[in-house]
mmCIF file of C-alpha atoms and ligand atoms in Angstrom:
data_model
loop_
_atom_site.group_PDB
_atom_site.id
_atom_site.type_symbol
_atom_site.label_atom_id
_atom_site.label_comp_id
_atom_site.label_asym_id
_atom_site.label_seq_id
_atom_site.Cartn_x
_atom_site.Cartn_y
_atom_site.Cartn_z
ATOM 1 C CA UNK A 105 136.053 64.671 52.488
ATOM 2 C CA UNK A 106 133.032 62.571 53.524
ATOM 3 C CA UNK A 107 129.829 62.413 51.448
ATOM 4 C CA UNK A 108 128.035 65.771 51.213
ATOM 5 C CA UNK A 109 124.731 66.154 53.072
ATOM 6 C CA UNK A 110 121.684 66.327 50.753
ATOM 7 C CA UNK A 111 121.310 70.042 51.526
ATOM 8 C CA UNK A 112 124.733 70.826 50.034
ATOM 9 C CA UNK A 113 125.981 70.830 46.479
ATOM 10 C CA UNK A 114 129.095 72.095 44.771
ATOM 11 C CA UNK A 115 129.307 73.562 41.305
ATOM 12 C CA UNK A 116 131.208 76.032 39.194
ATOM 13 C CA UNK A 117 129.693 79.418 39.984
ATOM 14 C CA UNK A 118 130.271 82.840 38.517
ATOM 15 C CA UNK A 119 133.536 83.210 36.647
ATOM 16 C CA UNK A 120 133.896 79.427 36.843
ATOM 17 C CA UNK A 121 134.912 79.690 40.521
ATOM 18 C CA UNK A 122 133.946 76.802 42.804
ATOM 19 C CA UNK A 123 131.039 77.464 45.088
ATOM 20 C CA UNK A 124 129.095 75.585 47.722
ATOM 21 C CA UNK A 125 125.323 75.955 47.660
ATOM 22 C CA UNK A 126 123.405 75.221 50.851
ATOM 23 C CA UNK A 127 119.626 74.820 50.910
ATOM 24 C CA UNK A 128 118.110 73.954 54.279
ATOM 25 C CA UNK A 129 114.443 74.078 55.339
ATOM 26 C CA UNK A 130 115.293 77.399 57.056
ATOM 27 C CA UNK A 131 117.543 79.240 54.621
ATOM 28 C CA UNK A 132 119.743 79.191 51.558
ATOM 29 C CA UNK A 133 123.348 80.293 51.254
ATOM 30 C CA UNK A 134 126.224 80.328 48.813
ATOM 31 C CA UNK A 135 129.922 80.208 49.677
ATOM 32 C CA UNK A 136 132.801 80.539 47.228
ATOM 33 C CA UNK A 137 136.084 78.767 47.888
ATOM 34 C CA UNK A 138 137.702 81.904 46.456
ATOM 35 C CA UNK A 139 138.273 83.923 49.646
ATOM 36 C CA UNK A 140 135.976 81.536 51.619
ATOM 37 C CA UNK A 141 133.493 84.168 50.608
ATOM 38 C CA UNK A 142 129.861 83.931 51.708
ATOM 39 C CA UNK A 143 128.040 85.695 48.861
ATOM 40 C CA UNK A 144 124.453 84.899 49.787
ATOM 41 C CA UNK A 145 122.332 84.196 52.856
ATOM 42 C CA UNK A 146 118.560 84.293 52.773
ATOM 43 C CA UNK A 147 116.225 82.875 55.407
ATOM 44 C CA UNK A 148 113.128 81.373 53.745
ATOM 45 C CA UNK A 149 110.397 83.912 52.996
ATOM 46 C CA UNK A 150 112.697 86.904 53.536
ATOM 47 C CA UNK A 151 114.782 89.214 51.405
ATOM 48 C CA UNK A 152 118.519 88.415 51.196
ATOM 49 C CA UNK A 153 120.412 89.479 54.314
ATOM 50 C CA UNK A 154 123.662 90.120 52.457
ATOM 51 C CA UNK A 155 124.219 92.684 49.734
ATOM 52 C CA UNK A 156 126.092 91.661 46.577
ATOM 53 C CA UNK A 157 127.202 94.150 43.946
ATOM 54 C CA UNK A 158 126.027 93.536 40.383
ATOM 55 C CA UNK A 159 129.457 94.745 39.290
ATOM 56 C CA UNK A 160 131.523 92.393 41.423
ATOM 57 C CA UNK A 161 134.477 90.585 39.893
ATOM 58 C CA UNK A 162 134.456 86.811 40.132
ATOM 59 C CA UNK A 163 138.009 86.228 39.137
ATOM 60 C CA UNK A 164 141.107 84.623 40.637
ATOM 61 C CA UNK A 165 143.272 87.271 42.299
ATOM 62 C CA UNK A 166 140.467 89.845 42.602
ATOM 63 C CA UNK A 167 138.189 90.447 45.592
ATOM 64 C CA UNK A 168 134.445 89.807 45.489
ATOM 65 C CA UNK A 169 132.366 92.942 46.223
ATOM 66 C CA UNK A 170 129.598 92.182 48.711
ATOM 67 C CA UNK A 171 128.720 89.263 50.968
ATOM 68 C CA UNK A 172 131.362 88.643 53.616
ATOM 69 C CA UNK A 173 134.965 89.201 52.527
ATOM 70 C CA UNK A 174 137.533 87.939 55.033
ATOM 71 C CA UNK A 175 140.284 90.480 55.688
ATOM 72 C CA UNK A 176 143.560 88.901 56.898
ATOM 73 C CA UNK A 177 146.383 89.372 57.907
ATOM 74 C CA UNK A 178 145.944 93.127 57.676
ATOM 75 C CA UNK A 179 143.018 95.492 57.319
ATOM 76 C CA UNK A 180 142.882 98.300 54.724
ATOM 77 C CA UNK A 181 146.311 99.512 53.714
ATOM 78 C CA UNK A 182 149.182 97.585 55.217
ATOM 79 C CA UNK A 183 150.475 99.397 58.292
ATOM 80 C CA UNK A 184 154.127 98.388 58.042
ATOM 81 C CA UNK A 185 154.446 100.374 54.797
ATOM 82 C CA UNK A 186 155.277 97.277 52.707
ATOM 83 C CA UNK A 187 153.348 96.630 49.501
ATOM 84 C CA UNK A 188 150.391 94.296 49.604
ATOM 85 C CA UNK A 189 146.742 94.147 48.566
ATOM 86 C CA UNK A 190 144.228 96.153 50.610
ATOM 87 C CA UNK A 191 142.621 94.020 53.378
ATOM 88 C CA UNK A 192 145.300 91.328 53.004
ATOM 89 C CA UNK A 193 145.496 88.258 50.793
ATOM 90 C CA UNK A 194 142.991 85.845 52.398
ATOM 91 C CA UNK A 195 140.113 87.180 50.289
ATOM 92 C CA UNK A 196 142.114 86.661 47.083
ATOM 93 C CA UNK A 197 143.099 83.031 47.553
ATOM 94 C CA UNK A 198 141.318 79.757 46.971
ATOM 95 C CA UNK A 199 140.526 78.056 50.303
ATOM 96 C CA UNK A 200 140.249 74.303 50.775
ATOM 97 C CA UNK A 201 136.814 72.896 51.507
ATOM 98 C CA UNK A 202 137.495 70.566 54.448
ATOM 99 C CA UNK A 203 133.991 69.522 55.459
ATOM 100 C CA UNK A 204 130.245 69.907 55.127
ATOM 101 C CA UNK A 205 127.971 68.379 57.731
ATOM 102 C CA UNK A 206 124.577 68.446 59.368
ATOM 103 C CA UNK A 207 124.852 70.358 62.611
ATOM 104 C CA UNK A 208 121.527 69.793 64.360
ATOM 105 C CA UNK A 209 118.217 71.638 63.915
ATOM 106 C CA UNK A 210 118.518 71.078 60.168
ATOM 107 C CA UNK A 211 121.475 73.505 60.107
ATOM 108 C CA UNK A 212 124.483 72.869 57.889
ATOM 109 C CA UNK A 213 128.109 73.620 58.708
ATOM 110 C CA UNK A 214 130.670 74.255 55.998
ATOM 111 C CA UNK A 215 134.374 74.194 56.893
ATOM 112 C CA UNK A 216 137.122 75.858 54.900
ATOM 113 C CA UNK A 217 140.850 76.152 55.496
ATOM 114 C CA UNK A 218 143.711 78.322 54.306
ATOM 115 C CA UNK A 219 147.313 77.647 55.299
ATOM 116 C CA UNK A 220 150.419 79.698 54.654
ATOM 117 C CA UNK A 221 152.332 78.825 51.507
ATOM 118 C CA UNK A 222 155.324 80.002 49.555
ATOM 119 C CA UNK A 223 153.043 82.591 47.911
ATOM 120 C CA UNK A 224 151.802 84.030 51.236
ATOM 121 C CA UNK A 225 155.329 83.976 52.698
ATOM 122 C CA UNK A 226 156.532 86.157 49.820
ATOM 123 C CA UNK A 227 154.058 88.817 50.981
ATOM 124 C CA UNK A 228 154.093 88.259 54.739
ATOM 125 C CA UNK A 229 156.506 86.327 56.919
ATOM 126 C CA UNK A 230 154.104 84.518 59.268
ATOM 127 C CA UNK A 231 153.035 80.876 59.070
ATOM 128 C CA UNK A 232 149.386 80.340 59.878
ATOM 129 C CA UNK A 233 146.388 78.085 59.602
ATOM 130 C CA UNK A 234 142.950 79.643 59.180
ATOM 131 C CA UNK A 235 139.858 77.527 59.782
ATOM 132 C CA UNK A 236 136.523 79.052 58.908
ATOM 133 C CA UNK A 237 133.164 77.587 59.875
ATOM 134 C CA UNK A 238 129.992 78.848 58.223
ATOM 135 C CA UNK A 239 126.785 77.612 59.829
ATOM 136 C CA UNK A 240 123.623 78.074 57.799
ATOM 137 C CA UNK A 241 120.221 77.916 59.455
ATOM 138 C CA UNK A 242 117.703 80.486 60.620
ATOM 139 C CA UNK A 243 120.839 82.497 61.460
ATOM 140 C CA UNK A 244 124.164 82.780 59.701
ATOM 141 C CA UNK A 245 126.985 81.980 62.065
ATOM 142 C CA UNK A 246 130.610 82.637 61.067
ATOM 143 C CA UNK A 247 133.693 81.570 63.027
ATOM 144 C CA UNK A 248 137.234 82.366 61.964
ATOM 145 C CA UNK A 249 139.992 80.581 63.847
ATOM 146 C CA UNK A 250 143.564 81.786 63.310
ATOM 147 C CA UNK A 251 146.477 79.641 64.505
ATOM 148 C CA UNK A 252 150.067 80.798 64.557
ATOM 149 C CA UNK A 253 152.027 77.841 63.163
ATOM 150 C CA UNK A 254 155.360 79.681 63.048
ATOM 151 C CA UNK A 255 157.933 79.693 65.801
ATOM 152 C CA UNK A 256 157.729 83.425 66.294
ATOM 153 C CA UNK A 257 155.158 85.736 67.752
ATOM 154 C CA UNK A 258 152.674 86.980 65.142
ATOM 155 C CA UNK A 259 150.506 90.064 65.019
ATOM 156 C CA UNK A 260 147.445 90.066 62.803
ATOM 157 C CA UNK A 261 144.458 92.201 61.885
ATOM 158 C CA UNK A 262 141.262 90.471 60.765
ATOM 159 C CA UNK A 263 137.710 91.313 59.703
ATOM 160 C CA UNK A 264 134.481 89.607 58.725
ATOM 161 C CA UNK A 265 133.598 92.470 56.389
ATOM 162 C CA UNK A 266 129.843 91.906 56.307
ATOM 163 C CA UNK A 267 127.873 93.783 53.622
ATOM 164 C CA UNK A 268 124.264 93.933 54.868
ATOM 165 C CA UNK A 269 121.451 94.481 52.368
ATOM 166 C CA UNK A 270 119.165 97.360 53.417
ATOM 167 C CA UNK A 271 116.089 98.983 51.855
ATOM 168 C CA UNK A 272 117.683 102.440 51.884
ATOM 169 C CA UNK A 273 120.759 103.283 53.934
ATOM 170 C CA UNK A 274 119.468 106.850 54.453
ATOM 171 C CA UNK A 275 116.510 105.470 56.391
ATOM 172 C CA UNK A 276 118.131 102.874 58.640
ATOM 173 C CA UNK A 277 119.550 103.417 62.105
ATOM 174 C CA UNK A 278 122.227 101.496 63.971
ATOM 175 C CA UNK A 279 122.041 100.734 67.669
ATOM 176 C CA UNK A 280 124.801 99.320 69.855
ATOM 177 C CA UNK A 281 127.636 101.812 69.551
ATOM 178 C CA UNK A 282 126.445 104.637 71.835
ATOM 179 C CA UNK A 283 129.309 106.287 73.725
ATOM 180 C CA UNK A 284 131.977 104.321 71.812
ATOM 181 C CA UNK A 285 135.096 106.155 70.595
ATOM 182 C CA UNK A 286 135.834 105.776 66.903
ATOM 183 C CA UNK A 287 138.509 106.565 64.406
ATOM 184 C CA UNK A 288 136.856 108.508 61.583
ATOM 185 C CA UNK A 289 138.609 107.696 58.305
ATOM 186 C CA UNK A 290 136.739 110.132 56.058
ATOM 187 C CA UNK A 291 138.883 113.189 55.227
ATOM 188 C CA UNK A 292 141.712 113.756 57.677
ATOM 189 C CA UNK A 293 141.590 110.839 60.118
ATOM 190 C CA UNK A 294 140.533 111.917 63.587
ATOM 191 C CA UNK A 295 138.923 110.483 66.683
ATOM 192 C CA UNK A 296 135.347 111.098 67.827
ATOM 193 C CA UNK A 297 133.009 109.655 70.424
ATOM 194 C CA UNK A 298 129.570 108.445 69.380
ATOM 195 C CA UNK A 299 126.576 110.145 71.023
ATOM 196 C CA UNK A 300 123.678 108.348 72.662
ATOM 197 C CA UNK A 301 121.270 108.424 69.686
ATOM 198 C CA UNK A 302 121.193 105.543 67.169
ATOM 199 C CA UNK A 303 123.565 106.212 64.263
ATOM 200 C CA UNK A 304 122.171 107.554 60.985
ATOM 201 C CA UNK A 305 124.090 107.454 57.713
ATOM 202 C CA UNK A 306 123.951 110.876 56.053
ATOM 203 C CA UNK A 307 127.263 111.003 54.122
ATOM 204 C CA UNK A 308 130.265 108.845 53.301
ATOM 205 C CA UNK A 309 130.931 106.869 56.470
ATOM 206 C CA UNK A 310 134.096 104.949 57.302
ATOM 207 C CA UNK A 311 134.625 104.472 61.021
ATOM 208 C CA UNK A 312 136.507 102.067 63.230
ATOM 209 C CA UNK A 313 134.680 101.811 66.559
ATOM 210 C CA UNK A 314 137.316 100.937 69.136
ATOM 211 C CA UNK A 315 137.231 98.679 72.149
ATOM 212 C CA UNK A 316 133.674 97.471 71.637
ATOM 213 C CA UNK A 317 132.293 93.976 71.946
ATOM 214 C CA UNK A 318 128.662 95.073 71.554
ATOM 215 C CA UNK A 319 125.958 93.602 69.385
ATOM 216 C CA UNK A 320 124.815 95.990 66.630
ATOM 217 C CA UNK A 321 121.221 96.159 65.454
ATOM 218 C CA UNK A 322 120.325 97.738 62.124
ATOM 219 C CA UNK A 323 116.728 98.898 62.185
ATOM 220 C CA UNK A 324 115.327 98.922 58.651
ATOM 221 C CA UNK A 325 111.792 100.331 58.616
ATOM 222 C CA UNK A 326 111.627 100.131 54.784
ATOM 223 C CA UNK A 327 111.772 96.339 54.888
ATOM 224 C CA UNK A 328 110.158 96.096 58.342
ATOM 225 C CA UNK A 329 113.040 94.164 59.845
ATOM 226 C CA UNK A 330 115.994 94.489 62.172
ATOM 227 C CA UNK A 331 119.290 92.837 61.319
ATOM 228 C CA UNK A 332 121.287 91.809 64.367
ATOM 229 C CA UNK A 333 125.067 91.334 64.254
ATOM 230 C CA UNK A 334 126.293 89.671 67.422
ATOM 231 C CA UNK A 335 129.988 89.033 67.796
ATOM 232 C CA UNK A 336 132.602 87.243 69.862
ATOM 233 C CA UNK A 337 136.395 87.516 70.099
ATOM 234 C CA UNK A 338 136.225 90.934 68.448
ATOM 235 C CA UNK A 339 137.186 94.284 69.960
ATOM 236 C CA UNK A 340 136.468 96.640 67.056
ATOM 237 C CA UNK A 341 133.528 97.237 64.705
ATOM 238 C CA UNK A 342 133.772 99.023 61.364
ATOM 239 C CA UNK A 343 130.790 100.881 59.920
ATOM 240 C CA UNK A 344 131.150 101.693 56.226
ATOM 241 C CA UNK A 345 129.067 103.142 53.410
ATOM 242 C CA UNK A 346 130.855 104.671 50.393
ATOM 243 C CA UNK A 347 128.054 107.138 49.516
ATOM 244 C CA UNK A 348 128.115 108.896 46.110
ATOM 245 C CA UNK A 349 131.629 109.903 45.056
ATOM 246 C CA UNK A 350 133.450 106.844 46.385
ATOM 247 C CA UNK A 351 130.901 104.538 44.723
ATOM 248 C CA UNK A 352 131.706 106.161 41.389
ATOM 249 C CA UNK A 353 135.397 105.653 42.017
ATOM 250 C CA UNK A 354 135.091 101.897 42.655
ATOM 251 C CA UNK A 355 135.190 99.958 39.361
ATOM 252 C CA UNK A 356 133.585 96.834 40.856
ATOM 253 C CA UNK A 357 130.624 98.640 42.450
ATOM 254 C CA UNK A 358 127.629 100.241 40.732
ATOM 255 C CA UNK A 359 127.356 104.038 40.970
ATOM 256 C CA UNK A 360 123.817 103.712 42.361
ATOM 257 C CA UNK A 361 124.273 100.702 44.623
ATOM 258 C CA UNK A 362 125.345 102.515 47.799
ATOM 259 C CA UNK A 363 121.799 103.105 49.192
ATOM 260 C CA UNK A 364 121.241 99.334 49.244
ATOM 261 C CA UNK A 365 124.125 98.345 51.524
ATOM 262 C CA UNK A 366 125.716 98.960 54.883
ATOM 263 C CA UNK A 367 128.833 97.247 56.212
ATOM 264 C CA UNK A 368 128.923 96.358 59.893
ATOM 265 C CA UNK A 369 132.258 94.610 60.234
ATOM 266 C CA UNK A 370 133.255 92.317 63.066
ATOM 267 C CA UNK A 371 136.974 92.843 63.418
ATOM 268 C CA UNK A 372 140.209 93.216 65.366
ATOM 269 C CA UNK A 373 142.104 96.060 63.755
ATOM 270 C CA UNK A 374 144.625 98.812 64.457
ATOM 271 C CA UNK A 375 145.743 98.772 68.109
ATOM 272 C CA UNK A 376 143.221 95.968 68.689
ATOM 273 C CA UNK A 377 144.997 93.589 66.297
ATOM 274 C CA UNK A 378 145.724 90.189 67.846
ATOM 275 C CA UNK A 379 149.160 88.994 68.955
ATOM 276 C CA UNK A 380 149.602 85.225 68.901
ATOM 277 C CA UNK A 381 152.453 83.304 70.514
ATOM 278 C CA UNK A 382 153.808 80.303 68.560
ATOM 279 C CA UNK A 383 151.118 77.595 68.512
ATOM 280 C CA UNK A 384 148.476 79.948 69.894
ATOM 281 C CA UNK A 385 145.103 80.447 68.223
ATOM 282 C CA UNK A 386 142.299 82.968 68.365
ATOM 283 C CA UNK A 387 138.669 82.693 67.288
ATOM 284 C CA UNK A 388 136.488 85.574 66.159
ATOM 285 C CA UNK A 389 132.836 85.023 65.381
ATOM 286 C CA UNK A 390 129.741 86.810 64.091
ATOM 287 C CA UNK A 391 126.137 85.672 64.217
ATOM 288 C CA UNK A 392 123.778 87.475 61.862
ATOM 289 C CA UNK A 393 120.025 87.172 62.196
ATOM 290 C CA UNK A 394 116.891 89.110 61.430
ATOM 291 C CA UNK A 395 113.936 89.885 63.675
HETATM 292 C C1 BG6 B 534 136.120 99.124 54.627
HETATM 293 C C2 BG6 B 534 137.134 100.187 54.866
HETATM 294 O O1 BG6 B 534 136.262 98.130 55.588
HETATM 295 O O2 BG6 B 534 136.346 98.536 53.337
HETATM 296 C C3 BG6 B 534 137.041 101.234 53.763
HETATM 297 O O3 BG6 B 534 136.923 100.756 56.151
HETATM 298 C C4 BG6 B 534 137.211 100.567 52.412
HETATM 299 O O4 BG6 B 534 138.060 102.212 53.970
HETATM 300 C C5 BG6 B 534 136.191 99.445 52.289
HETATM 301 O O5 BG6 B 534 137.011 101.527 51.399
HETATM 302 C C6 BG6 B 534 136.287 98.671 50.980
HETATM 303 O O6 BG6 B 534 137.564 98.205 50.771
HETATM 304 P P1 BG6 B 534 137.941 97.452 49.450
HETATM 305 O O7 BG6 B 534 139.412 97.171 49.519
HETATM 306 O O8 BG6 B 534 137.130 96.188 49.425
HETATM 307 O O9 BG6 B 534 137.574 98.368 48.312
#
């Protein structure tokens, strides 16, 4: 790799895992090679945009709780009934840092790559190359490119599982999903259609909004800001907050942390998974900014 820009440094972060620290005139960010995980993004003079759990593991083979986990090649439990870690293996593996460069406007771009290996083939038959670009500036821009490098058709699910930091999830509202049909995963899974009012979180919430390419805006009156999640190449959006009981059940999440986070996930899951012909690639992106 070429010389790092002055705004970028690499060190051993929590748990001794390698991380990339980016400090630009506009913002600071932190990205772990473990899972290509963005754990921190904070525009100057603002509160962090991403939530991170105080209880998160930082350990090889375990997911990081908070920031932006990458789910691939499946989302949640594996659908084909075979064993495998929830949300796939991409968030559990060490990615290669392939580049770090100035990208105009004082922004910095970090590039990471994960390719299939004997270890991934033991879990899942497909051969793939994932290239992830994280652009840090006034906005955080994420682009995940998936290429099918096998000689057979491949079907994948994927998510940029963004944990947003909020003042109090009970007080925020979410715009952008009015009239969209969703699969409600709390209790017995069933399908509902969202009404016209902005969404309020009043209980455990775990929904896959289907066939939507819309931008979501989280209005946070407590912190006097709106967080905008704009996406591309994505046909589903997951909205998740574990609320009280589920928080207690998660060992790597504090019992009282749930009011401070809300996941708005840019994804292609369930019947909106992506099918790739041999050699074909697909790019999904999310741009996160505050206003
Ligand atoms: C969300 C799912 O995307 O991730 C939830 O919709 C799940 O069902 C949550 O509980 C967290 O998953 P994990 O594997 O990181 O605990």
